[in-house]
Coordinates of C-alpha atoms in Angstrom, one line a residue:
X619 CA -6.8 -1.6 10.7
X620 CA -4.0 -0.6 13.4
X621 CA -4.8 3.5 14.2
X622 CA -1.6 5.6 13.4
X623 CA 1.1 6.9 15.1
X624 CA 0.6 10.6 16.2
X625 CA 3.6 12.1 15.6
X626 CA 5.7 15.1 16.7
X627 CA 8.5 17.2 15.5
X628 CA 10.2 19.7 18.0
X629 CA 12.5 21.8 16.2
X630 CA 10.9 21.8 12.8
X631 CA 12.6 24.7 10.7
X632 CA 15.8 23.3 10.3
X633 CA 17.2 20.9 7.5
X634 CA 16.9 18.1 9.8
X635 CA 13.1 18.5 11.3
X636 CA 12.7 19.1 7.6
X637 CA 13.6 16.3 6.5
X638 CA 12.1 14.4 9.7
X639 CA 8.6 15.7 8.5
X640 CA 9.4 14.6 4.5
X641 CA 9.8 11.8 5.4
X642 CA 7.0 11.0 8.2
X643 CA 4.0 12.6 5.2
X644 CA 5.3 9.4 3.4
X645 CA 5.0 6.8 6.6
X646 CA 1.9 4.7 5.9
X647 CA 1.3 4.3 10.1
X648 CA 1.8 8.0 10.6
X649 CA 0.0 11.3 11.2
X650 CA 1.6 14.6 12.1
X651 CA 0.4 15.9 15.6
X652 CA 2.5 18.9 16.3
X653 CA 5.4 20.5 14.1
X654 CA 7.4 23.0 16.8
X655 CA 9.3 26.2 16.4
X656 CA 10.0 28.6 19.2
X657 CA 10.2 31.3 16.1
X658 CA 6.6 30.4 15.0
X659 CA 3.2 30.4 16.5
X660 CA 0.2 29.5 14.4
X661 CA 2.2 29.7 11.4
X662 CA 1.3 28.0 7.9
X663 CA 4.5 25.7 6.9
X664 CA 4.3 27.1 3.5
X665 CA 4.7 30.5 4.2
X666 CA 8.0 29.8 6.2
X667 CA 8.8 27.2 3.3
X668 CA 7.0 27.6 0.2
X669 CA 8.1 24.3 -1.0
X670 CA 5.3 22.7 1.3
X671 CA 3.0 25.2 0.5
X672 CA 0.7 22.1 -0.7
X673 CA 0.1 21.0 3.3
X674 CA -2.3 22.1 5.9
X675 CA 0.0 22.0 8.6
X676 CA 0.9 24.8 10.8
X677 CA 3.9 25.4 12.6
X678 CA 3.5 26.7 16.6
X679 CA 5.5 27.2 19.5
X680 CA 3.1 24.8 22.3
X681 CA 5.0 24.1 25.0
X682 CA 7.1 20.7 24.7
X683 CA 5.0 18.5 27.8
X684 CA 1.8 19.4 25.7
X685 CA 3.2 18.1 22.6
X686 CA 4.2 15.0 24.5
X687 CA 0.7 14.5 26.1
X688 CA -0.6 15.0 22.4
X689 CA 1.8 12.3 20.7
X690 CA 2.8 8.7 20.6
X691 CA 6.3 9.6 19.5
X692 CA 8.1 13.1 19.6
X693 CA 11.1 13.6 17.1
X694 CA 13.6 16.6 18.3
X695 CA 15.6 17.7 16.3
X696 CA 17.0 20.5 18.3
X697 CA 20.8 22.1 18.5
X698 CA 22.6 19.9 21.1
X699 CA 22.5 21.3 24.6
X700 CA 18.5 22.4 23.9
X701 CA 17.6 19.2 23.9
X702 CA 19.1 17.8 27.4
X703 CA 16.1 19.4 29.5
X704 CA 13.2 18.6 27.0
X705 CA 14.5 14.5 26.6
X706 CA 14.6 14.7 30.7
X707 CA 11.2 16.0 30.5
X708 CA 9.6 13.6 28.0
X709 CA 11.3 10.7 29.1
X710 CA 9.3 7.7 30.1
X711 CA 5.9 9.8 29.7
X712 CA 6.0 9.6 25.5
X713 CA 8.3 7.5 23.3
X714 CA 11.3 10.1 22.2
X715 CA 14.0 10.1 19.3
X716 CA 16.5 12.9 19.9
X717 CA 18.4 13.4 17.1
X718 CA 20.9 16.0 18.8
X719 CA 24.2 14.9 20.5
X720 CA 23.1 15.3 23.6
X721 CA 22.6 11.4 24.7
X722 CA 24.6 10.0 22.2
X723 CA 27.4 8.7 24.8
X724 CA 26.6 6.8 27.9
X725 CA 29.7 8.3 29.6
X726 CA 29.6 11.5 31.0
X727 CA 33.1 11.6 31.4
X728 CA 33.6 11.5 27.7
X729 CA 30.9 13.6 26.9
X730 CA 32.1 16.2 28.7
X731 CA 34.9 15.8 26.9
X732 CA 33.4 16.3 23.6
X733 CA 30.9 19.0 23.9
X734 CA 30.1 20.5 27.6
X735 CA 28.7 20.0 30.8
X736 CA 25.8 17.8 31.3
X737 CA 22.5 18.8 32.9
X738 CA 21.3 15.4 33.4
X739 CA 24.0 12.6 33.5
X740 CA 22.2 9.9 35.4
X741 CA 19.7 9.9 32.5
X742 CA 22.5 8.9 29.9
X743 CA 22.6 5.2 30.5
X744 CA 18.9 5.4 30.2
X745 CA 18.8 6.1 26.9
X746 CA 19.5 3.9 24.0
X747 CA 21.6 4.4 21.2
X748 CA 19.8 4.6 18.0
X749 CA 21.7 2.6 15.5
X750 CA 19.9 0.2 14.0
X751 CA 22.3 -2.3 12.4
X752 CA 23.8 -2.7 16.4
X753 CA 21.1 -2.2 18.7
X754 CA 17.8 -3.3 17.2
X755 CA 17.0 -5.6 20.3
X756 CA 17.7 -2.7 22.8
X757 CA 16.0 0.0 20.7
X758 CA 12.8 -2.2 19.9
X759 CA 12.3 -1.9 24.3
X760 CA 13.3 1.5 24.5
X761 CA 11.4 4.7 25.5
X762 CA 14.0 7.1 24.4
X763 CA 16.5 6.4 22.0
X764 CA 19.4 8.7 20.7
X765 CA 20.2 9.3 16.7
X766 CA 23.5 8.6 16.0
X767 CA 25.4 11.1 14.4
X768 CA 25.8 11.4 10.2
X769 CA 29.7 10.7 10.0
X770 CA 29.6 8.4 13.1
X771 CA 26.9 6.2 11.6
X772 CA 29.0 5.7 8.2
X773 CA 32.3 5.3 10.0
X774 CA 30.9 2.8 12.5
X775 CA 29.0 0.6 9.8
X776 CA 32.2 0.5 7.9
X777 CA 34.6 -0.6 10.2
X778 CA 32.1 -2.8 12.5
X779 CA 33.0 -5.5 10.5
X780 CA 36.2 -5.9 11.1
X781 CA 34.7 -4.5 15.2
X782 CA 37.4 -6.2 17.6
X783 CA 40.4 -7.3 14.9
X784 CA 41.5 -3.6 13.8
X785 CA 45.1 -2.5 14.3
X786 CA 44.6 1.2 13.1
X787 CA 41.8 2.8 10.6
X788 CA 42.6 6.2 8.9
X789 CA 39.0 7.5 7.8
X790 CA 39.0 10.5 5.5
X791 CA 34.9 11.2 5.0
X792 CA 33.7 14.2 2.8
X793 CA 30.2 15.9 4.1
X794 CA 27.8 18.1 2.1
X795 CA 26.8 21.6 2.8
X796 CA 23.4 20.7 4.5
X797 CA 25.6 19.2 7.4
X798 CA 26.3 22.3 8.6
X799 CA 22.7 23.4 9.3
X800 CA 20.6 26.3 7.4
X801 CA 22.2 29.1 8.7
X802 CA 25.4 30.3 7.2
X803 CA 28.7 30.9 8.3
X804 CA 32.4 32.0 6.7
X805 CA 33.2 28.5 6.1
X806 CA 29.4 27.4 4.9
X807 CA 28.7 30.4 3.2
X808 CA 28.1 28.9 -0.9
X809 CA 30.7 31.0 -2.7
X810 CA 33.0 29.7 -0.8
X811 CA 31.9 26.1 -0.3
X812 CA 30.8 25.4 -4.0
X813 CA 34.5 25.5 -4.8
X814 CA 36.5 24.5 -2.1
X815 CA 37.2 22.0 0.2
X816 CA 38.7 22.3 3.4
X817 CA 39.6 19.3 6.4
X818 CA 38.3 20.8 9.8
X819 CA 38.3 19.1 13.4
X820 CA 41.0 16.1 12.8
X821 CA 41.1 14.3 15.2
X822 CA 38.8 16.1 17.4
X823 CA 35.1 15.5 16.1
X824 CA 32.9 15.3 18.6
X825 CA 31.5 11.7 16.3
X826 CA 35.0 9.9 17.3
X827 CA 34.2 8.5 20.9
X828 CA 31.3 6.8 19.0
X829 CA 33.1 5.2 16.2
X830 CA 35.6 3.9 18.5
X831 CA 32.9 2.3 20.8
X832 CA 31.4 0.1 17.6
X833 CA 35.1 -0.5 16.1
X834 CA 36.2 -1.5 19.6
X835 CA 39.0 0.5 19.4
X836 CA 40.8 3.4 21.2
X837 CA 41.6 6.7 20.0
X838 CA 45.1 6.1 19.6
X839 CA 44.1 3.4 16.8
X840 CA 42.2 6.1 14.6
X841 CA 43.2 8.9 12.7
X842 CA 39.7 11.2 11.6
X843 CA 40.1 13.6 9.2
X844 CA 36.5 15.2 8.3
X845 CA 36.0 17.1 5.1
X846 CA 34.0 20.0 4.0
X847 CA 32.9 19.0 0.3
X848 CA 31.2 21.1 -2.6
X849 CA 27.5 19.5 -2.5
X850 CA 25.0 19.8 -0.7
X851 CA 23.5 15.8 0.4
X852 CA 25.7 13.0 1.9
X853 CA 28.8 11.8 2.8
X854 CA 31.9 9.9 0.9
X855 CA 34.6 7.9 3.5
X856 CA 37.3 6.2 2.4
X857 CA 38.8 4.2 5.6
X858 CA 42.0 2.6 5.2
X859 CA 41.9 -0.8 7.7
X860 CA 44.6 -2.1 9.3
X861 CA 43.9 -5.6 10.2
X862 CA 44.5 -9.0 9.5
X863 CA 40.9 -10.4 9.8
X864 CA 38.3 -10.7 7.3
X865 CA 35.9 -8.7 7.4
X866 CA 32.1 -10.0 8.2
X867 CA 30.0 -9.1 5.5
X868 CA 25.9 -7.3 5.8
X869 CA 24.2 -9.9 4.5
X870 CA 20.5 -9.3 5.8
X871 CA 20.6 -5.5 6.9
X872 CA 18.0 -3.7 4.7
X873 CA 19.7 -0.6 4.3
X874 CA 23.2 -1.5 3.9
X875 CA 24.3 -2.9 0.3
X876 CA 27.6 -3.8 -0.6
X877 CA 28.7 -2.7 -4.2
X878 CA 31.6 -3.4 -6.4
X879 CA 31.7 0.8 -6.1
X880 CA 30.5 3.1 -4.1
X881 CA 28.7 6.9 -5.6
X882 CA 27.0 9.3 -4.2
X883 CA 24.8 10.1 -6.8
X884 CA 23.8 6.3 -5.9
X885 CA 22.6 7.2 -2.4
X886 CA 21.2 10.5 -2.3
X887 CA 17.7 11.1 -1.4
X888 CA 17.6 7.1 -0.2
X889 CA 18.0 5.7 3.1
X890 CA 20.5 3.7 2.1
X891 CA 24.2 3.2 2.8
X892 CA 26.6 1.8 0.6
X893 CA 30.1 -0.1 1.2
X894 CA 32.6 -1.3 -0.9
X895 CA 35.8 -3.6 0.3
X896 CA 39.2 -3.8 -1.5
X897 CA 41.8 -6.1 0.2
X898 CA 45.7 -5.2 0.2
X899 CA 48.7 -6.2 1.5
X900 CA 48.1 -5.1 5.3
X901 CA 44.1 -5.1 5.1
X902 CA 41.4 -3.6 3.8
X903 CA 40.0 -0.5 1.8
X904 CA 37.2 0.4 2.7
X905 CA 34.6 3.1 0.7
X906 CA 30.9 4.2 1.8
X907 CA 28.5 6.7 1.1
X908 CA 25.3 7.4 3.0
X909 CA 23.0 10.6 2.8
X910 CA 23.8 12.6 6.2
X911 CA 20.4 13.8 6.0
X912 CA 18.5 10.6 5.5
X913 CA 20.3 7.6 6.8
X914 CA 22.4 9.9 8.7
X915 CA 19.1 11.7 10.3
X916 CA 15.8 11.5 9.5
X917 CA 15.7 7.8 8.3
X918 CA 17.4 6.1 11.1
X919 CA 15.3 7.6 13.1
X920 CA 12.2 6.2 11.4
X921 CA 14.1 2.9 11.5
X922 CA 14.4 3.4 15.2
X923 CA 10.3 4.4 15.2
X924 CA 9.3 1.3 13.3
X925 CA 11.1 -0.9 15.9
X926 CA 9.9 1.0 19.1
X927 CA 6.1 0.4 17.4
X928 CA 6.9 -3.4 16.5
X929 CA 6.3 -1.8 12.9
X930 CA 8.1 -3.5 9.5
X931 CA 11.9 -1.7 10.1
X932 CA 11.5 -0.7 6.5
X933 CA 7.9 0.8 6.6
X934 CA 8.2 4.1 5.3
X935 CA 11.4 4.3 3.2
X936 CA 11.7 1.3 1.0
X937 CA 10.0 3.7 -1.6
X938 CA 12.8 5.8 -1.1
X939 CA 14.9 5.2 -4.3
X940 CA 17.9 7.3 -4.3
X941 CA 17.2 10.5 -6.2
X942 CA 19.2 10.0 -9.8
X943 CA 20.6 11.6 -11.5

């Protein structure tokens, strides 16, 4: 019987180490070696969250090289900029998936650009970007391999493909609550959210450098328009696809389905992502809904996992049925 995986989450107490850990108790190759918090030091998880008050696991703040010495694979899920120094550290020494920003773009140019100065930029090309339905040869001989992020994933698997044949793609995508992290702000805050909706960075997300990579497109050919929505799990895009090509269905991806319709309430919970395609007059409609939190986190990272380990890409979240209603 192949011994499991020991592994690791840095950055535990947020919604996305969270869900990291939810979904890594229900990974048949897995056991938990550290859970991290620099806020917690021999802490019970169920006293932080009692929801988990059922595990024996305990949160502590060991230093980041120990964890790695202690692990087959380390998960961070860290705010972006944290992360730069401990992926340099860990790099080569454990297998890593960093679910922050911070080695999402090879370019450090364009990173720059996007979100700030770059502690390590010769490390960038080193690292592998974590999107499964594009990279699975690269990721399955990686050592360190970047998460893409929620809304870049969804835009990217719904115009790739049409990747090299689009004239212009307006994307309007709608994000839950939970995208914005556990701690509140004006515009998070749930009296305001839980009846409102509100557009916010058009045209500026920091996720547009890697749609455009995947669509094979510049920035001139997109127009972005992110949404804050009133719910808490997944995202909703509607992409309107200028082009005159057809587009390349998924036919053996295991997580992308192609529906007649797409719903959220169809995807929540799930690690899957679902499309729909309506043709008009100049191209294409495109819809698509993924959870941000699973296959827009947590599960592509286990995808990536399962193919750094030469494990079944699906191990792990097949069981995942969407949570309905």
């Amino acid at each position: 019987m192949q011994p499991k995986l020991k592994a690791s989450i840095i950055g535990i107490t947020g919604y996305t180490g969270l869900e990291q850990l939810r979904l890594l108790l229900a990974h048949p190759h897995v056991e938990i070696a550290h859970l991290t918090s620099r806020q917690h030091e021999n802490t019970p998880i169920g006293e932080v969250y009692p929801h988990l008050a059922h595990l024996d696991l305990k949160i502590t703040n060991t230093d980041h090289n120990k964890v790695g010495a202690d692990s087959d694979v380390v998960f961070l899920a860290l705010p972006h900029k944290t992360a730069q120094d401990v992926v340099a550290d860990l790099h080569s020494k454990v297998k890593v998936i960093d679910l922050s920003a911070d080695y999402r773009l090879d370019d450090v140019e364009t990173y720059e650009k996007y979100y700030q100065e770059h502690n390590h930029p010769a490390l960038l090309k080193d690292v592998v970007y974590g999107a499964p339905e594009f990279h699975r040869d690269a990721i399955k001989g990686a050592d360190t391999v970047a998460n893409p992020g929620c809304f870049a994933l969804l835009a990217q698997i719904m115009l790739y493909p049409f990747a090299g044949s689009i004239e212009h793609a307006d994307i309007m995508a709608v994000t839950g609550s939970s995208g914005s992290g556990k701690s509140a702000s004006d515009g998070t805050h749930h009296p305001i959210r839980s009846h409102n909706m509100k557009s916010y960075n058009i045209n500026k997300h920091r996720h547009i450098p890697e749609i455009t990579r995947t669509a094979k497109i510049d920035e001139t050919q997109l127009n972005f328009v992110p949404t804050s929505g009133p719910f808490v799990r997944g995202i909703f895009a509607t992409a309107f696809v200028k082009t005159n090509a057809e587009p390349a269905l998924y036919k053996d991806e295991p997580f992308v389905r192609v529906m007649d319709t797409v719903a959220l309430a169809n995807i929540v919970g799930s690690n899957y992502c679902d499309l729909s395609f309506q043709k008009t007059d100049g191209g294409y409609i495109v819809q698509g809904a993924l959870d941000n939190l699973v296959k827009g986190a947590a599960g592509c990272a286990v995808q990536n996992m399962n193919l750094m380990f030469d494990l079944d890409e699906t191990a792990g979240l097949s069981s995942l049925s969407p949570l309905y209603p």
